[in-house]
Coordinates of C-alpha atoms in Angstrom, one line a residue:
M22 CA -24.3 14.0 18.5
H23 CA -26.8 11.3 17.0
I24 CA -28.2 10.2 13.7
D25 CA -31.7 9.2 13.6
K26 CA -33.7 7.4 11.9
Q27 CA -35.0 10.0 9.2
Q28 CA -32.4 11.6 8.6
I29 CA -30.9 8.0 6.9
E30 CA -34.2 7.8 5.3
S31 CA -34.5 11.0 3.6
F32 CA -30.5 10.1 2.7
N33 CA -31.0 6.9 1.4
E34 CA -34.2 8.0 -0.5
S35 CA -32.1 9.6 -3.6
L36 CA -29.9 6.7 -4.1
L37 CA -32.5 4.4 -3.7
S38 CA -33.2 3.6 -7.8
K39 CA -29.6 3.6 -8.2
H40 CA -28.9 1.6 -5.7
Q41 CA -31.7 -1.1 -7.0
K42 CA -30.4 -1.4 -10.3
Q43 CA -26.7 -2.1 -9.2
F44 CA -28.0 -4.7 -6.3
D45 CA -30.1 -6.6 -9.3
Y46 CA -27.5 -7.0 -11.9
T47 CA -25.0 -7.9 -8.7
S48 CA -27.3 -10.1 -7.3
S49 CA -28.6 -12.0 -11.1
S50 CA -25.4 -14.3 -10.4
V51 CA -25.7 -15.0 -7.2
P52 CA -27.8 -17.5 -6.9
N53 CA -27.9 -17.3 -2.9
V54 CA -27.9 -14.1 -2.5
E55 CA -31.0 -14.1 0.0
E56 CA -27.9 -16.2 2.7
I57 CA -25.6 -13.8 1.9
I58 CA -27.7 -11.1 2.7
Q59 CA -28.8 -12.1 6.1
K60 CA -25.2 -13.2 7.0
L61 CA -23.9 -10.2 6.1
Q62 CA -27.3 -8.3 8.3
A63 CA -26.3 -10.3 10.8
F64 CA -22.2 -10.0 11.0
Q65 CA -21.0 -7.0 14.1
I66 CA -17.3 -6.0 14.5
G67 CA -16.8 -4.4 18.2
I68 CA -14.7 -0.5 17.9
P69 CA -12.1 -0.1 20.6
S70 CA -12.5 2.3 22.8
W71 CA -8.7 3.8 22.2
A72 CA -9.1 3.9 18.0
L73 CA -12.0 7.1 18.6
G74 CA -9.3 9.6 19.1
A75 CA -5.9 10.6 17.5
G76 CA -3.6 8.2 16.4
G77 CA -0.3 8.7 17.7
T78 CA 3.4 7.9 15.5
R79 CA 6.6 7.4 16.8
F80 CA 7.3 11.2 17.0
G81 CA 3.7 12.8 18.0
R82 CA 0.7 13.4 18.0
F83 CA -1.5 15.2 15.8
H84 CA -5.0 16.1 17.2
F85 CA -8.5 17.5 15.1
G86 CA -11.0 18.1 17.3
G87 CA -14.3 17.2 18.4
A88 CA -12.0 14.1 20.4
P89 CA -14.2 12.2 22.7
R90 CA -13.1 13.1 25.9
T91 CA -14.8 10.9 28.2
L92 CA -16.5 6.9 28.6
E93 CA -19.3 8.8 27.8
E94 CA -18.4 9.9 24.7
K95 CA -16.7 7.4 23.3
I96 CA -19.7 5.2 23.4
E97 CA -21.6 8.0 21.7
D98 CA -19.1 7.8 18.8
V99 CA -19.9 3.9 18.3
G100 CA -23.4 4.6 18.7
L101 CA -22.9 7.0 15.4
L102 CA -20.8 4.0 13.4
Q103 CA -23.7 1.8 14.5
A104 CA -26.5 4.6 13.4
L105 CA -24.7 4.8 10.3
T106 CA -23.1 0.9 9.8
K107 CA -25.6 -1.1 11.3
N108 CA -22.5 -3.5 11.8
N109 CA -20.9 -2.0 14.5
G110 CA -22.8 -3.1 17.7
A111 CA -20.2 -3.6 20.1
I112 CA -17.4 -1.5 22.1
S113 CA -14.3 -3.2 23.3
L114 CA -13.2 -1.0 26.7
H115 CA -9.5 -0.5 28.0
I116 CA -8.7 -0.5 31.5
P117 CA -7.7 1.9 33.1
W118 CA -8.3 4.4 30.4
D119 CA -11.9 3.4 30.6
I120 CA -13.3 2.5 34.0
P121 CA -16.9 3.9 34.7
Q122 CA -17.9 6.0 37.4
D123 CA -21.8 4.5 37.3
Y124 CA -22.1 1.0 35.6
H125 CA -26.2 1.2 35.3
A126 CA -25.8 4.4 33.8
I127 CA -22.6 3.3 30.9
K128 CA -24.9 0.1 30.0
E129 CA -28.1 2.6 29.8
L130 CA -25.9 4.8 27.1
A131 CA -24.6 2.0 25.4
K132 CA -28.3 0.1 25.3
E133 CA -29.4 3.8 24.1
N134 CA -27.1 3.5 21.3
D135 CA -27.0 -0.1 20.4
L136 CA -24.7 -1.0 21.5
K137 CA -23.6 -3.9 24.0
F138 CA -20.1 -4.5 25.7
D139 CA -17.2 -6.8 23.6
A140 CA -13.7 -7.9 25.1
V141 CA -12.2 -6.1 27.8
N142 CA -8.3 -5.0 27.6
S143 CA -5.7 -4.9 30.8
N144 CA -2.6 -2.6 30.4
T145 CA 0.7 -3.9 31.2
F146 CA 2.5 -2.2 28.6
Q147 CA 2.8 0.9 30.1
D148 CA 3.2 2.4 33.5
Q149 CA -0.1 4.2 35.1
P150 CA 0.0 7.1 37.1
N151 CA 1.3 6.5 40.9
Q152 CA 1.7 3.1 39.8
K153 CA 3.9 0.9 42.8
L154 CA 6.4 -0.4 40.4
S155 CA 7.3 -0.8 37.2
Y156 CA 6.7 -2.8 33.7
K157 CA 10.0 -1.6 32.8
F158 CA 11.4 -4.9 32.1
G159 CA 8.3 -6.9 31.8
S160 CA 4.8 -7.6 33.6
L161 CA 3.6 -11.1 33.4
Q162 CA 7.4 -12.6 32.4
H163 CA 9.3 -10.1 35.1
V164 CA 11.8 -11.4 37.5
D165 CA 10.2 -10.2 40.5
K166 CA 7.3 -11.9 41.6
A167 CA 5.7 -8.8 43.2
V168 CA 5.5 -6.8 39.6
R169 CA 3.8 -10.1 38.2
K170 CA 1.7 -10.5 41.2
Q171 CA 0.4 -6.4 40.0
A172 CA 0.2 -7.3 36.8
I173 CA -2.4 -10.2 37.6
E174 CA -4.2 -8.4 39.9
H175 CA -4.8 -5.7 37.4
N176 CA -6.2 -8.0 34.8
I177 CA -8.7 -9.9 37.3
E178 CA -9.5 -6.1 38.4
V179 CA -10.2 -5.8 34.3
I180 CA -12.4 -9.1 34.6
K181 CA -14.6 -7.6 37.5
H182 CA -15.3 -4.6 35.2
G183 CA -16.3 -6.4 32.1
V184 CA -18.5 -8.7 34.6
K185 CA -20.1 -5.1 35.7
L186 CA -21.1 -4.3 32.1
G187 CA -22.2 -7.8 30.7
S188 CA -18.7 -8.8 28.9
N189 CA -17.7 -12.1 28.5
A190 CA -14.0 -12.2 27.2
L191 CA -10.4 -10.8 28.5
T192 CA -8.1 -9.7 25.7
V193 CA -4.4 -10.3 27.6
W194 CA -1.8 -8.7 25.1
L195 CA 1.7 -8.1 26.7
A196 CA 4.7 -5.8 25.8
D197 CA 6.8 -8.1 27.3
G198 CA 10.2 -9.1 26.1
S199 CA 13.7 -8.1 25.8
C200 CA 15.7 -5.9 23.8
F201 CA 19.3 -7.2 23.8
P202 CA 21.0 -10.9 23.9
G203 CA 21.3 -12.1 26.7
Q204 CA 19.0 -9.7 29.3
L205 CA 16.0 -12.3 29.5
N206 CA 16.1 -15.9 30.0
F207 CA 13.3 -17.6 27.5
R208 CA 12.7 -20.7 29.5
K209 CA 12.2 -18.6 33.1
A210 CA 10.3 -16.2 30.9
F211 CA 8.3 -18.5 29.2
E212 CA 7.5 -20.1 32.8
N213 CA 6.5 -17.2 34.7
T214 CA 4.4 -15.6 31.8
L215 CA 2.3 -19.3 32.1
E216 CA 1.8 -19.1 35.4
S217 CA 0.9 -15.8 35.8
L218 CA -1.9 -16.7 33.0
Q219 CA -2.9 -19.0 35.1
E220 CA -3.9 -17.1 37.9
I221 CA -6.1 -14.6 35.8
Y222 CA -7.8 -17.8 34.0
E223 CA -8.8 -18.6 37.5
A224 CA -10.3 -16.1 37.7
L225 CA -12.5 -16.3 34.6
P226 CA -16.3 -16.7 35.0
S227 CA -17.1 -19.6 33.7
D228 CA -19.1 -18.4 30.8
W229 CA -15.9 -16.4 30.2
K230 CA -13.2 -16.3 27.6
V231 CA -9.5 -15.3 27.7
F232 CA -7.9 -14.1 24.3
V233 CA -4.2 -14.1 24.1
E234 CA -2.9 -11.8 21.7
Y235 CA 0.7 -12.2 19.9
K236 CA 3.3 -9.5 18.4
A237 CA 6.7 -10.5 17.0
F238 CA 8.2 -7.2 17.9
E239 CA 7.7 -3.8 19.5
P240 CA 8.0 -2.7 21.8
N241 CA 11.1 -5.4 22.0
F242 CA 12.8 -5.8 19.0
Y243 CA 15.4 -9.1 20.0
S244 CA 12.5 -11.0 21.7
M245 CA 8.4 -11.0 22.7
T246 CA 7.1 -13.3 25.4
V247 CA 4.4 -13.9 22.8
G248 CA 5.9 -13.2 19.7
D249 CA 4.4 -15.6 17.4
W250 CA 0.6 -17.5 16.9
G251 CA 2.6 -20.7 18.2
Q252 CA 3.7 -19.6 21.1
S253 CA 0.1 -18.5 21.7
Y254 CA -1.1 -21.2 20.8
L255 CA 1.1 -22.8 23.9
Y256 CA -0.4 -20.8 26.5
A257 CA -3.9 -21.7 25.4
S258 CA -3.5 -25.1 25.3
K259 CA -1.3 -25.2 28.8
L260 CA -4.6 -22.6 30.4
G261 CA -7.8 -24.7 29.1
D262 CA -10.6 -24.7 27.6
K263 CA -11.7 -21.1 27.7
A264 CA -8.2 -19.8 26.3
Y265 CA -7.3 -18.7 22.6
T266 CA -5.4 -17.3 20.7
L267 CA -6.6 -13.8 18.9
V268 CA -5.0 -12.9 15.5
D269 CA -4.2 -9.3 14.6
L270 CA -3.6 -8.8 11.3
G271 CA -0.3 -6.1 12.0
H272 CA 1.8 -8.3 14.5
H273 CA 3.5 -10.2 11.8
L274 CA 6.7 -10.6 10.4
P275 CA 6.2 -9.1 6.7
N276 CA 5.3 -11.7 4.2
A277 CA 3.6 -14.4 6.7
N278 CA 0.8 -16.2 5.5
I279 CA -1.9 -15.4 8.0
E280 CA -4.7 -17.7 6.5
Q281 CA -2.9 -20.8 6.8
I282 CA -2.4 -19.9 10.6
V283 CA -6.2 -18.9 10.7
A284 CA -7.0 -22.2 9.0
L285 CA -4.7 -24.1 11.5
L286 CA -6.4 -22.0 14.4
L287 CA -9.5 -22.8 13.9
N288 CA -9.1 -26.8 12.7
E289 CA -7.6 -27.2 16.5
K290 CA -10.4 -24.9 18.0
K291 CA -8.1 -22.5 19.5
L292 CA -8.8 -19.3 17.0
G293 CA -10.5 -16.5 19.2
G294 CA -11.0 -13.9 17.2
F295 CA -9.2 -11.0 15.2
H296 CA -8.0 -7.4 15.3
F297 CA -8.4 -6.0 12.2
N298 CA -5.8 -3.1 10.1
D299 CA -3.6 -3.6 7.6
S300 CA 0.3 -2.8 7.4
K301 CA 3.2 -2.3 5.1
Y302 CA 6.0 -2.9 6.6
G303 CA 4.8 -3.8 10.4
D304 CA 2.3 -3.0 12.6
D305 CA 1.4 -0.1 10.6
D306 CA -2.2 -0.1 12.4
L307 CA -3.7 1.0 8.8
T308 CA -7.0 1.1 7.5
T309 CA -8.3 -2.3 6.8
G310 CA -8.3 -3.2 3.5
S311 CA -6.0 -0.5 2.3
I312 CA -3.0 -2.0 1.5
K313 CA -3.5 -6.0 1.1
P314 CA -7.5 -6.6 0.4
Y315 CA -6.9 -9.7 -1.3
Q316 CA -4.9 -11.1 1.4
L317 CA -8.1 -10.1 3.2
F318 CA -9.9 -12.0 1.5
L319 CA -8.2 -15.2 1.6
I320 CA -8.3 -14.9 5.1
F321 CA -12.2 -14.5 5.3
K322 CA -11.9 -17.7 2.7
E323 CA -10.1 -19.8 5.0
L324 CA -12.8 -18.4 8.4
V325 CA -15.7 -18.9 6.8
E326 CA -14.9 -22.5 5.0
G327 CA -13.6 -23.4 8.5
M328 CA -16.0 -21.9 10.8
D329 CA -18.7 -23.7 8.5
A330 CA -16.5 -26.8 8.8
R331 CA -17.1 -26.9 12.1
G332 CA -21.1 -25.7 11.9
M333 CA -20.0 -22.1 14.0
N334 CA -21.6 -19.0 14.0
H335 CA -20.4 -16.3 11.6
T336 CA -21.5 -13.3 13.8
S337 CA -21.1 -14.6 17.4
D338 CA -18.1 -18.1 17.5
L339 CA -15.2 -15.7 16.9
A340 CA -14.9 -12.0 18.7
W341 CA -14.6 -9.5 15.4
M342 CA -13.0 -6.1 16.1
I343 CA -10.9 -3.1 14.4
D344 CA -7.9 -2.1 16.0
A345 CA -6.3 0.9 14.1
S346 CA -4.4 4.2 14.3
H347 CA -5.5 7.3 13.0
N348 CA -2.7 9.5 12.0
V349 CA -4.1 11.7 9.2
K350 CA -7.6 10.5 9.0
D351 CA -10.5 11.8 10.2
P352 CA -11.0 8.5 13.0
L353 CA -14.7 8.4 12.5
E354 CA -14.3 8.1 8.6
D355 CA -11.3 5.6 8.8
L356 CA -13.3 3.4 10.6
L357 CA -16.5 3.4 8.6
Q358 CA -13.5 2.7 5.8
S359 CA -12.5 -0.3 7.4
V360 CA -15.8 -1.8 8.7
E361 CA -16.8 -1.6 4.8
A362 CA -13.2 -4.0 3.8
I363 CA -14.3 -6.1 6.5
M364 CA -17.7 -7.0 5.2
L365 CA -16.9 -6.7 1.2
A366 CA -13.8 -9.4 2.0
Y367 CA -16.9 -11.2 4.5
A368 CA -18.8 -11.3 1.0
Q369 CA -16.7 -11.8 -1.9
A370 CA -15.7 -15.5 1.1
L371 CA -19.2 -16.0 1.0
L372 CA -19.1 -16.2 -2.8
V373 CA -16.7 -18.6 -3.2
D374 CA -18.1 -21.7 -4.8
K375 CA -16.4 -24.5 -1.8
N376 CA -17.8 -27.7 -4.0
S377 CA -15.9 -26.5 -6.9
L378 CA -12.7 -25.2 -5.2
N379 CA -12.6 -28.8 -3.2
D380 CA -12.9 -30.6 -6.7
A381 CA -10.4 -28.3 -8.5
Q382 CA -7.9 -29.2 -5.6
Q383 CA -9.0 -33.0 -5.4
N384 CA -7.6 -33.2 -9.0
N385 CA -4.5 -30.6 -8.5
D386 CA -6.9 -27.5 -10.8
V387 CA -4.1 -25.1 -9.8
T388 CA -5.3 -22.5 -12.5
Q389 CA -8.8 -23.5 -12.1
A390 CA -8.5 -23.1 -8.5
Q391 CA -7.1 -19.7 -8.5
N392 CA -9.7 -18.8 -11.0
I393 CA -12.0 -19.5 -8.9
L394 CA -10.7 -17.3 -5.6
Q395 CA -9.9 -14.9 -8.0
N396 CA -14.1 -14.5 -9.9
A397 CA -15.0 -14.5 -5.9
F398 CA -12.8 -11.4 -5.4
R399 CA -13.1 -9.6 -8.3
T400 CA -16.9 -9.4 -8.0
D401 CA -18.3 -6.5 -6.7
V402 CA -20.0 -7.2 -4.4
R403 CA -20.5 -3.4 -3.0
P404 CA -24.3 -3.3 -3.5
L405 CA -25.1 -6.5 -1.7
V406 CA -23.1 -5.4 1.2
A407 CA -25.0 -1.9 0.7
E408 CA -28.6 -3.9 0.5
A409 CA -28.0 -5.4 4.2
R410 CA -27.1 -2.0 5.3
L411 CA -30.3 -1.1 3.7
R412 CA -32.7 -3.5 5.4
N413 CA -31.3 -2.9 8.5
G414 CA -31.5 0.7 8.4
G415 CA -28.2 1.9 8.0
A416 CA -27.0 4.4 5.3
L417 CA -25.8 3.5 1.5
Q418 CA -23.5 5.3 1.6
P419 CA -21.9 5.9 5.2
I420 CA -18.9 8.4 4.6
A421 CA -21.1 10.6 2.2
L422 CA -23.8 10.9 4.9
Y423 CA -21.3 11.4 7.6
R424 CA -20.5 13.9 5.9
E425 CA -23.4 15.6 4.8
L426 CA -24.5 15.6 8.5
K427 CA -21.2 17.7 9.2
V428 CA -20.5 15.1 12.0
R429 CA -17.0 16.3 12.5
E430 CA -17.6 20.0 12.5
Q431 CA -20.8 19.1 15.0
L432 CA -18.3 17.6 17.5
I433 CA -16.0 20.2 16.9
K434 CA -18.5 22.5 18.3
E435 CA -19.7 20.2 21.5
R436 CA -16.3 19.1 22.9
G437 CA -14.1 21.7 21.1
E438 CA -10.7 22.0 18.7
N439 CA -8.6 21.0 21.7
A440 CA -10.5 18.4 23.2
Q441 CA -8.9 15.3 23.2
T442 CA -9.3 12.1 24.6
T443 CA -7.9 9.6 27.2
G444 CA -5.7 6.2 26.9
L445 CA -2.4 6.3 25.0

């Protein structure tokens, strides 16, 4: 299924008058509104191939029908999102779930859907059919060198797939760790993992990056070999200039100050990118902005400030991606909600008066500093985000158009009620 330009324009026509009034009202109080609109137009958020099917729980999975059964259908689904938002111009593939049969045809299909290929992701957190050696006790950290070699070769294979697709980054997330005290020698696990990552790093093309993702717990609950941003930073620093830390918002202990982590990693030139989601308890993988929208804004405030301080391009110098699980929602609607939340937080961060905030900080004016941030956060920037979409050719109200066109119903007709996606 495709959403064409005429359908979007026809839908927008009935909303233009109301939107214009809202946009005029908001923009009248924003001195640099055109600069903000241009940045919102340029900003792109990657969609992972595994986020397009039914999300999993600890106890089961509830399928919804019309799920993408092949890589081609996954690309088409991200194409639907891109048509609606114009801020989703990339898809991130997971190997071995998404190995193309015909690279040229897949690249052409992506081009037709206005997409490029974001970072490719390796998988050593589960055993695959016919896999020779098991990752039950770890992969890159494993005490058995043969298991480590198998995991290294898999990551190098993923890089080769990415090269053929036109990607330029590898994301490594490790489930490695231990369940019980005494199970693991922490120092040896770190050394084994570093040596394994060094072999993978040596296989990177000259223009590639590697993102080392971390997670505080799960699936191992006593220790994780890359358990926090400090451990990831250690690996990235030891590997070299092409290695960076990747921040998943759900991969922290409760109440962690993620915005401070972001600021320090940016300062050290080791922040590679983000996996956006939200959480109440841990790695809940909830819709971005559904639980802690103020924290999301504060994170973007640090991102904007830190990137501007280094002269970085907001769109291209960091990797932006959603990583969520859709247990009870239509995944495409859920992703549209996440995109909107990310764009709103970014827009709010662009509103922060950096000079006034700096003055308040230098004068220890705590009250004024809080006011400056909360005034930006409480500004209704929805008309600015909608205007950016409109200028890009997207829908003023993406979910409303998605429902008006009965996209899910059409996908069920095309793919069936029992269609299930590949992957987890």
